[in-house]
Amino acid sequence: MVVTSASIDSLPNEILITILSKFTALQLLPLTTTSHRIHDLILLILHHRMFEAGALKRHQLLLEASHTSNRGEGYSICESLSTKPLNSSPEQLSSSLSDLSDLYTSFRPLKHSPDRSAFRTGFADGGGWFFPTPVAPQPSPSNLPDENKEKEDGLVSQDILLESHELFSQLCTHVNLVKGSPRRGLFHSCVNVGEGILRVWRDWLAEQTKCEGGGNGDVLWADSKNTVGLRVKVVERDVVPVGPPLRAGEERDVSYTLFYEELLVRTIRLLLMVERSEELESGKEGNAILFVLGNPETTTTHDDAAPICTTDSSK
């Protein structure tokens, strides 16, 4: 009787893909050094998962980007648009891990509806303390051209006012991934995708207003790793002069409105957080956070207005 040995390389691709598909993205990445064949199969799996994660079929992305003095104004739900490399448009199969890291998913932040309730957060442990976070009002600049008003009325916006001595303004940015449930306002999981500070300079704002369409396509990144960024349209607003006349060489007060046209999220980060959300939903770990939908001035809660969001306790 002749006994022949077989290696993993003798298995067909279909079986290898079935085996590797059982692993998470974090577990797959170290396996890419096993062989060229395993490397290519893992890239194929990750490429498919990243485009599926970018569609957010089972999750929602929440954006909060407001002035640092107005933190907690409220979140905007983001609508998924597309997944593609940052500097090119065709969706082609990535040939290396570095190509995967260049993929970004774009989202459109949706403006708050007039009847949308605010979020109030607090621990769901019976402690009985809550923090009101009213929804941010959306400005309506009066100096916009009539043909642009309809488009910009549907965009989330933020007012920026720079006094004569100020060189920049800062926006506190948080992006969270949540998993909904059939019960209104109840989240099975909530994980942080990215956060940071967007610094908006006076000179940059002035340059954007000179460009056609209110911007040249620059991305404002919230972190040094370029994980989360915003593309904005800048519209200058009229400012009523206050105080004594300006001296020679002194800057004037300026006011702008930033319209959030596109939110960019690095897709590999989004995939990792989607898988993290699935782990939290399975109940393996996490603490409960209570999101209360209702009047922010009211501190009482009811069973039908107490959404629970499980957060990552390992960080």
mmCIF file of C-alpha atoms in Angstrom:
data_model
loop_
_atom_site.group_PDB
_atom_site.id
_atom_site.type_symbol
_atom_site.label_atom_id
_atom_site.label_comp_id
_atom_site.label_asym_id
_atom_site.label_seq_id
_atom_site.Cartn_x
_atom_site.Cartn_y
_atom_site.Cartn_z
ATOM 1 C CA MET A 1 0.000 0.000 0.000
ATOM 2 C CA VAL A 2 1.468 3.303 -1.085
ATOM 3 C CA VAL A 3 0.764 6.306 1.129
ATOM 4 C CA THR A 4 1.048 9.678 -0.551
ATOM 5 C CA SER A 5 1.277 12.907 1.414
ATOM 6 C CA ALA A 6 -0.758 15.925 0.439
ATOM 7 C CA SER A 7 -0.171 19.570 1.249
ATOM 8 C CA ILE A 8 -2.516 22.495 1.465
ATOM 9 C CA ASP A 9 -1.363 23.570 -1.986
ATOM 10 C CA SER A 10 -3.067 20.514 -3.434
ATOM 11 C CA LEU A 11 -6.495 21.808 -2.392
ATOM 12 C CA PRO A 12 -8.560 23.638 -5.029
ATOM 13 C CA ASN A 13 -9.159 27.370 -4.659
ATOM 14 C CA GLU A 14 -12.840 26.861 -3.856
ATOM 15 C CA ILE A 15 -12.042 24.827 -0.740
ATOM 16 C CA LEU A 16 -9.292 27.210 0.375
ATOM 17 C CA ILE A 17 -11.629 30.198 0.012
ATOM 18 C CA THR A 18 -14.285 28.373 2.052
ATOM 19 C CA ILE A 19 -11.740 27.722 4.822
ATOM 20 C CA LEU A 20 -10.255 31.223 4.819
ATOM 21 C CA SER A 21 -13.688 32.854 4.787
ATOM 22 C CA LYS A 22 -14.218 31.633 8.350
ATOM 23 C CA PHE A 23 -11.534 34.042 9.599
ATOM 24 C CA THR A 24 -11.949 37.734 10.356
ATOM 25 C CA ALA A 25 -9.930 40.368 8.505
ATOM 26 C CA LEU A 26 -7.528 40.769 11.438
ATOM 27 C CA GLN A 27 -6.949 37.024 11.471
ATOM 28 C CA LEU A 28 -6.425 36.872 7.708
ATOM 29 C CA LEU A 29 -3.801 39.604 7.424
ATOM 30 C CA PRO A 30 -0.930 37.635 9.080
ATOM 31 C CA LEU A 31 -1.688 34.653 6.798
ATOM 32 C CA THR A 32 -0.849 36.621 3.655
ATOM 33 C CA THR A 33 2.846 35.748 4.126
ATOM 34 C CA THR A 34 2.137 32.000 3.923
ATOM 35 C CA SER A 35 2.461 31.783 0.147
ATOM 36 C CA HIS A 36 1.734 33.755 -2.995
ATOM 37 C CA ARG A 37 -1.365 31.673 -3.604
ATOM 38 C CA ILE A 38 -2.767 32.221 -0.098
ATOM 39 C CA HIS A 39 -1.863 35.919 -0.427
ATOM 40 C CA ASP A 40 -3.900 36.273 -3.620
ATOM 41 C CA LEU A 41 -6.889 34.371 -2.213
ATOM 42 C CA ILE A 42 -6.948 36.514 0.934
ATOM 43 C CA LEU A 43 -6.818 39.668 -1.176
ATOM 44 C CA LEU A 44 -9.810 38.381 -3.128
ATOM 45 C CA ILE A 45 -11.741 37.721 0.092
ATOM 46 C CA LEU A 46 -10.859 41.085 1.654
ATOM 47 C CA HIS A 47 -11.661 42.957 -1.565
ATOM 48 C CA HIS A 48 -15.143 41.418 -1.640
ATOM 49 C CA ARG A 49 -15.709 42.087 2.071
ATOM 50 C CA MET A 50 -14.621 45.719 1.818
ATOM 51 C CA PHE A 51 -17.092 46.526 -0.942
ATOM 52 C CA GLU A 52 -19.810 44.719 0.988
ATOM 53 C CA ALA A 53 -18.917 46.623 4.167
ATOM 54 C CA GLY A 54 -18.939 49.927 2.265
ATOM 55 C CA ALA A 55 -22.550 49.364 1.259
ATOM 56 C CA LEU A 56 -23.549 49.210 4.966
ATOM 57 C CA LYS A 57 -26.495 46.925 4.308
ATOM 58 C CA ARG A 58 -26.899 46.044 8.005
ATOM 59 C CA HIS A 59 -25.381 49.092 9.720
ATOM 60 C CA GLN A 60 -25.666 52.868 9.900
ATOM 61 C CA LEU A 61 -22.903 55.468 10.017
ATOM 62 C CA LEU A 62 -23.354 58.479 12.299
ATOM 63 C CA LEU A 63 -21.364 61.700 11.868
ATOM 64 C CA GLU A 64 -20.896 64.480 14.382
ATOM 65 C CA ALA A 65 -18.819 67.424 13.137
ATOM 66 C CA SER A 66 -19.384 70.666 14.994
ATOM 67 C CA HIS A 67 -17.410 73.497 16.520
ATOM 68 C CA THR A 68 -15.400 72.494 19.567
ATOM 69 C CA SER A 69 -17.461 74.874 21.698
ATOM 70 C CA ASN A 70 -20.693 73.103 20.639
ATOM 71 C CA ARG A 71 -19.776 69.449 21.157
ATOM 72 C CA GLY A 72 -22.734 67.113 21.485
ATOM 73 C CA GLU A 73 -25.031 69.063 19.171
ATOM 74 C CA GLY A 74 -26.291 65.902 17.503
ATOM 75 C CA TYR A 75 -25.534 63.274 14.891
ATOM 76 C CA SER A 76 -26.258 63.042 11.178
ATOM 77 C CA ILE A 77 -27.032 59.695 9.544
ATOM 78 C CA CYS A 78 -24.828 59.101 6.492
ATOM 79 C CA GLU A 79 -25.906 57.549 3.197
ATOM 80 C CA SER A 80 -23.409 55.254 1.469
ATOM 81 C CA LEU A 81 -22.419 56.359 -2.042
ATOM 82 C CA SER A 82 -19.471 54.353 -3.406
ATOM 83 C CA THR A 83 -16.176 52.626 -2.614
ATOM 84 C CA LYS A 84 -13.142 53.423 -4.737
ATOM 85 C CA PRO A 85 -9.495 54.519 -4.551
ATOM 86 C CA LEU A 86 -9.104 58.083 -3.338
ATOM 87 C CA ASN A 87 -7.399 59.417 -6.465
ATOM 88 C CA SER A 88 -9.047 57.293 -9.166
ATOM 89 C CA SER A 89 -12.536 56.165 -10.090
ATOM 90 C CA PRO A 90 -12.448 52.648 -11.620
ATOM 91 C CA GLU A 91 -13.281 49.741 -9.304
ATOM 92 C CA GLN A 92 -10.511 47.282 -10.082
ATOM 93 C CA LEU A 93 -9.271 44.257 -8.155
ATOM 94 C CA SER A 94 -6.465 45.236 -5.799
ATOM 95 C CA SER A 95 -3.142 43.476 -6.338
ATOM 96 C CA SER A 96 -1.564 44.182 -2.920
ATOM 97 C CA LEU A 97 -2.459 45.057 0.651
ATOM 98 C CA SER A 98 -1.300 48.635 0.047
ATOM 99 C CA ASP A 99 -3.904 48.917 -2.714
ATOM 100 C CA LEU A 100 -6.581 47.843 -0.237
ATOM 101 C CA SER A 101 -5.522 50.541 2.197
ATOM 102 C CA ASP A 102 -6.059 53.160 -0.539
ATOM 103 C CA LEU A 103 -9.754 52.310 -0.866
ATOM 104 C CA TYR A 104 -12.193 54.820 0.620
ATOM 105 C CA THR A 105 -15.953 54.673 1.018
ATOM 106 C CA SER A 106 -17.798 57.932 0.473
ATOM 107 C CA PHE A 107 -20.965 58.909 2.319
ATOM 108 C CA ARG A 108 -23.386 61.811 2.183
ATOM 109 C CA PRO A 109 -24.375 63.192 5.605
ATOM 110 C CA LEU A 110 -28.145 63.613 5.653
ATOM 111 C CA LYS A 111 -29.685 66.761 7.045
ATOM 112 C CA HIS A 112 -31.816 66.447 10.163
ATOM 113 C CA SER A 113 -35.526 66.241 9.448
ATOM 114 C CA PRO A 114 -37.675 68.808 11.316
ATOM 115 C CA ASP A 115 -39.393 66.107 13.373
ATOM 116 C CA ARG A 116 -36.259 64.136 14.211
ATOM 117 C CA SER A 117 -35.668 63.671 17.930
ATOM 118 C CA ALA A 118 -32.391 64.421 19.620
ATOM 119 C CA PHE A 119 -30.083 61.858 21.193
ATOM 120 C CA ARG A 120 -29.493 61.836 24.925
ATOM 121 C CA THR A 121 -26.890 59.461 26.315
ATOM 122 C CA GLY A 122 -26.356 57.792 29.656
ATOM 123 C CA PHE A 123 -25.446 54.465 31.199
ATOM 124 C CA ALA A 124 -28.172 51.846 31.031
ATOM 125 C CA ASP A 125 -27.413 50.572 34.524
ATOM 126 C CA GLY A 126 -30.234 52.264 36.403
ATOM 127 C CA GLY A 127 -28.024 55.133 37.559
ATOM 128 C CA GLY A 128 -30.582 57.635 36.327
ATOM 129 C CA TRP A 129 -28.295 60.317 34.852
ATOM 130 C CA PHE A 130 -28.586 61.621 31.298
ATOM 131 C CA PHE A 131 -26.934 64.314 29.192
ATOM 132 C CA PRO A 132 -29.148 66.364 26.853
ATOM 133 C CA THR A 133 -27.667 66.804 23.373
ATOM 134 C CA PRO A 134 -29.986 68.952 21.233
ATOM 135 C CA VAL A 135 -29.869 68.635 17.465
ATOM 136 C CA ALA A 136 -27.798 71.369 15.860
ATOM 137 C CA PRO A 137 -29.807 73.978 13.918
ATOM 138 C CA GLN A 138 -28.898 74.194 10.260
ATOM 139 C CA PRO A 139 -28.083 77.684 8.968
ATOM 140 C CA SER A 140 -29.703 79.129 5.863
ATOM 141 C CA PRO A 141 -27.376 81.767 4.409
ATOM 142 C CA SER A 142 -29.298 84.587 2.772
ATOM 143 C CA ASN A 143 -26.609 85.448 0.258
ATOM 144 C CA LEU A 144 -26.676 82.161 -1.653
ATOM 145 C CA PRO A 145 -27.565 82.298 -5.361
ATOM 146 C CA ASP A 146 -31.106 81.123 -6.049
ATOM 147 C CA GLU A 147 -29.933 78.247 -8.280
ATOM 148 C CA ASN A 148 -27.746 76.835 -5.463
ATOM 149 C CA LYS A 149 -30.189 77.169 -2.583
ATOM 150 C CA GLU A 150 -32.139 74.017 -3.410
ATOM 151 C CA LYS A 151 -29.002 71.866 -3.514
ATOM 152 C CA GLU A 152 -27.472 73.300 -0.365
ATOM 153 C CA ASP A 153 -30.708 73.134 1.605
ATOM 154 C CA GLY A 154 -30.318 69.340 1.586
ATOM 155 C CA LEU A 155 -26.744 69.356 2.937
ATOM 156 C CA VAL A 156 -25.593 69.321 6.556
ATOM 157 C CA SER A 157 -23.835 72.602 7.286
ATOM 158 C CA GLN A 158 -21.822 74.421 9.928
ATOM 159 C CA ASP A 159 -21.265 78.141 10.438
ATOM 160 C CA ILE A 160 -17.709 79.390 10.933
ATOM 161 C CA LEU A 161 -17.077 82.877 12.355
ATOM 162 C CA LEU A 162 -13.517 84.168 12.560
ATOM 163 C CA GLU A 163 -12.813 87.412 14.360
ATOM 164 C CA SER A 164 -10.012 89.663 13.169
ATOM 165 C CA HIS A 165 -7.397 88.058 15.447
ATOM 166 C CA GLU A 166 -8.344 84.424 14.692
ATOM 167 C CA LEU A 167 -6.396 82.447 12.096
ATOM 168 C CA PHE A 168 -8.445 79.245 12.176
ATOM 169 C CA SER A 169 -11.437 77.429 13.608
ATOM 170 C CA GLN A 170 -11.711 73.813 14.754
ATOM 171 C CA LEU A 171 -14.404 71.194 14.248
ATOM 172 C CA CYS A 172 -14.670 68.233 16.613
ATOM 173 C CA THR A 173 -15.393 65.163 14.463
ATOM 174 C CA HIS A 174 -16.734 61.762 15.532
ATOM 175 C CA VAL A 175 -17.808 58.912 13.245
ATOM 176 C CA ASN A 176 -19.605 55.932 14.812
ATOM 177 C CA LEU A 177 -20.936 52.704 13.326
ATOM 178 C CA VAL A 178 -24.187 51.407 14.796
ATOM 179 C CA LYS A 179 -26.234 48.266 14.237
ATOM 180 C CA GLY A 180 -29.967 48.862 14.354
ATOM 181 C CA SER A 181 -32.792 46.590 15.401
ATOM 182 C CA PRO A 182 -36.529 46.232 14.669
ATOM 183 C CA ARG A 183 -37.263 48.326 17.736
ATOM 184 C CA ARG A 184 -37.092 52.042 16.965
ATOM 185 C CA GLY A 185 -33.965 53.683 18.367
ATOM 186 C CA LEU A 186 -32.473 50.435 19.720
ATOM 187 C CA PHE A 187 -28.881 49.734 18.684
ATOM 188 C CA HIS A 188 -27.380 46.290 19.109
ATOM 189 C CA SER A 189 -23.855 47.701 18.894
ATOM 190 C CA CYS A 190 -21.967 50.978 18.577
ATOM 191 C CA VAL A 191 -18.272 51.259 17.691
ATOM 192 C CA ASN A 192 -16.086 54.255 16.939
ATOM 193 C CA VAL A 193 -14.735 54.368 13.377
ATOM 194 C CA GLY A 194 -12.681 57.541 13.725
ATOM 195 C CA GLU A 195 -12.445 60.855 15.490
ATOM 196 C CA GLY A 196 -10.276 63.934 15.580
ATOM 197 C CA ILE A 197 -10.096 67.691 15.118
ATOM 198 C CA LEU A 198 -10.563 69.395 11.744
ATOM 199 C CA ARG A 199 -8.627 72.653 11.653
ATOM 200 C CA VAL A 200 -10.059 75.138 9.126
ATOM 201 C CA TRP A 201 -7.715 78.022 8.313
ATOM 202 C CA ARG A 202 -8.774 81.548 7.361
ATOM 203 C CA ASP A 203 -6.616 81.615 4.212
ATOM 204 C CA TRP A 204 -7.908 78.215 3.078
ATOM 205 C CA LEU A 205 -11.521 79.324 3.480
ATOM 206 C CA ALA A 206 -10.882 82.442 1.403
ATOM 207 C CA GLU A 207 -9.263 80.372 -1.362
ATOM 208 C CA GLN A 208 -12.187 77.938 -1.490
ATOM 209 C CA THR A 209 -14.735 80.712 -2.040
ATOM 210 C CA LYS A 210 -12.797 81.786 -5.159
ATOM 211 C CA CYS A 211 -13.089 78.299 -6.702
ATOM 212 C CA GLU A 212 -15.990 77.345 -8.913
ATOM 213 C CA GLY A 213 -18.610 75.529 -6.886
ATOM 214 C CA GLY A 214 -17.188 76.723 -3.572
ATOM 215 C CA GLY A 215 -14.204 74.369 -3.367
ATOM 216 C CA ASN A 216 -11.350 72.665 -5.185
ATOM 217 C CA GLY A 217 -12.054 69.152 -3.890
ATOM 218 C CA ASP A 218 -9.594 69.213 -0.987
ATOM 219 C CA VAL A 219 -10.258 66.743 1.822
ATOM 220 C CA LEU A 220 -10.155 67.944 5.426
ATOM 221 C CA TRP A 221 -8.720 65.021 7.395
ATOM 222 C CA ALA A 222 -9.671 64.559 11.035
ATOM 223 C CA ASP A 223 -6.619 62.444 11.937
ATOM 224 C CA SER A 224 -2.993 62.007 10.925
ATOM 225 C CA LYS A 225 -3.670 58.556 9.400
ATOM 226 C CA ASN A 226 -6.282 59.960 6.991
ATOM 227 C CA THR A 227 -8.938 57.570 8.261
ATOM 228 C CA VAL A 228 -11.855 60.024 8.258
ATOM 229 C CA GLY A 229 -12.197 63.184 6.174
ATOM 230 C CA LEU A 230 -14.716 65.652 4.823
ATOM 231 C CA ARG A 231 -15.143 67.347 1.470
ATOM 232 C CA VAL A 232 -16.940 70.624 1.968
ATOM 233 C CA LYS A 233 -18.326 73.515 -0.013
ATOM 234 C CA VAL A 234 -17.513 76.943 1.389
ATOM 235 C CA VAL A 235 -19.868 79.911 1.054
ATOM 236 C CA GLU A 236 -18.966 83.331 2.471
ATOM 237 C CA ARG A 237 -21.607 85.168 4.469
ATOM 238 C CA ASP A 238 -22.055 88.854 5.190
ATOM 239 C CA VAL A 239 -20.755 90.103 8.533
ATOM 240 C CA VAL A 240 -22.037 93.265 10.168
ATOM 241 C CA PRO A 241 -18.978 95.318 11.275
ATOM 242 C CA VAL A 242 -18.742 95.686 15.044
ATOM 243 C CA GLY A 243 -16.341 97.939 16.890
ATOM 244 C CA PRO A 244 -13.935 100.645 15.734
ATOM 245 C CA PRO A 245 -12.681 100.925 12.121
ATOM 246 C CA LEU A 246 -9.908 98.542 11.143
ATOM 247 C CA ARG A 247 -6.325 99.708 11.157
ATOM 248 C CA ALA A 248 -4.024 99.353 8.165
ATOM 249 C CA GLY A 249 -3.077 95.684 7.682
ATOM 250 C CA GLU A 250 -5.633 94.426 10.213
ATOM 251 C CA GLU A 251 -7.813 91.486 9.216
ATOM 252 C CA ARG A 252 -11.585 91.895 9.197
ATOM 253 C CA ASP A 253 -14.122 89.580 10.793
ATOM 254 C CA VAL A 254 -15.268 86.915 8.339
ATOM 255 C CA SER A 255 -18.073 84.373 8.355
ATOM 256 C CA TYR A 256 -18.500 81.243 6.249
ATOM 257 C CA THR A 257 -20.884 78.318 5.959
ATOM 258 C CA LEU A 258 -19.390 74.864 5.385
ATOM 259 C CA PHE A 259 -21.661 72.452 3.537
ATOM 260 C CA TYR A 260 -20.701 68.810 4.105
ATOM 261 C CA GLU A 261 -20.814 67.349 0.597
ATOM 262 C CA GLU A 262 -19.004 64.072 1.268
ATOM 263 C CA LEU A 263 -17.665 62.046 4.182
ATOM 264 C CA LEU A 264 -14.704 59.786 3.354
ATOM 265 C CA VAL A 265 -13.842 56.751 5.486
ATOM 266 C CA ARG A 266 -10.931 54.387 4.856
ATOM 267 C CA THR A 267 -12.674 51.171 3.839
ATOM 268 C CA ILE A 268 -10.329 48.734 5.587
ATOM 269 C CA ARG A 269 -11.033 50.558 8.854
ATOM 270 C CA LEU A 270 -14.748 50.399 8.130
ATOM 271 C CA LEU A 271 -14.520 46.636 7.521
ATOM 272 C CA LEU A 272 -12.676 46.072 10.806
ATOM 273 C CA MET A 273 -15.330 48.029 12.690
ATOM 274 C CA VAL A 274 -18.162 46.166 10.952
ATOM 275 C CA GLU A 275 -16.655 42.892 12.123
ATOM 276 C CA ARG A 276 -16.121 44.376 15.577
ATOM 277 C CA SER A 277 -19.776 45.380 15.639
ATOM 278 C CA GLU A 278 -20.779 41.812 14.797
ATOM 279 C CA GLU A 279 -18.702 40.551 17.719
ATOM 280 C CA LEU A 280 -20.370 42.976 20.098
ATOM 281 C CA GLU A 281 -23.821 42.087 18.797
ATOM 282 C CA SER A 282 -23.152 38.416 19.485
ATOM 283 C CA GLY A 283 -22.860 39.343 23.166
ATOM 284 C CA LYS A 284 -19.254 38.286 23.636
ATOM 285 C CA GLU A 285 -18.329 41.549 25.360
ATOM 286 C CA GLY A 286 -19.393 45.149 25.816
ATOM 287 C CA ASN A 287 -21.290 47.483 28.077
ATOM 288 C CA ALA A 288 -24.708 48.978 27.471
ATOM 289 C CA ILE A 289 -25.131 52.655 26.650
ATOM 290 C CA LEU A 290 -28.576 54.200 26.666
ATOM 291 C CA PHE A 291 -29.625 56.507 23.815
ATOM 292 C CA VAL A 292 -32.906 58.242 24.630
ATOM 293 C CA LEU A 293 -34.963 59.656 21.783
ATOM 294 C CA GLY A 294 -37.189 62.521 22.767
ATOM 295 C CA ASN A 295 -37.333 66.054 24.053
ATOM 296 C CA PRO A 296 -33.817 66.972 25.323
ATOM 297 C CA GLU A 297 -35.369 69.126 28.042
ATOM 298 C CA THR A 298 -37.141 66.118 29.543
ATOM 299 C CA THR A 299 -35.223 63.803 31.859
ATOM 300 C CA THR A 300 -37.818 61.039 32.220
ATOM 301 C CA THR A 301 -37.723 57.930 30.065
ATOM 302 C CA HIS A 302 -40.195 55.309 28.888
ATOM 303 C CA ASP A 303 -39.801 51.783 27.635
ATOM 304 C CA ASP A 304 -40.585 52.807 24.058
ATOM 305 C CA ALA A 305 -37.928 55.536 24.049
ATOM 306 C CA ALA A 306 -34.870 53.887 25.525
ATOM 307 C CA PRO A 307 -32.556 52.675 22.789
ATOM 308 C CA ILE A 308 -29.602 50.662 24.042
ATOM 309 C CA CYS A 309 -26.238 50.780 22.315
ATOM 310 C CA THR A 310 -23.514 48.291 23.230
ATOM 311 C CA THR A 311 -20.068 49.871 23.263
ATOM 312 C CA ASP A 312 -16.601 48.381 23.142
ATOM 313 C CA SER A 313 -15.274 47.958 26.692
ATOM 314 C CA SER A 314 -11.908 46.548 25.660
ATOM 315 C CA LYS A 315 -10.504 49.934 24.571
#
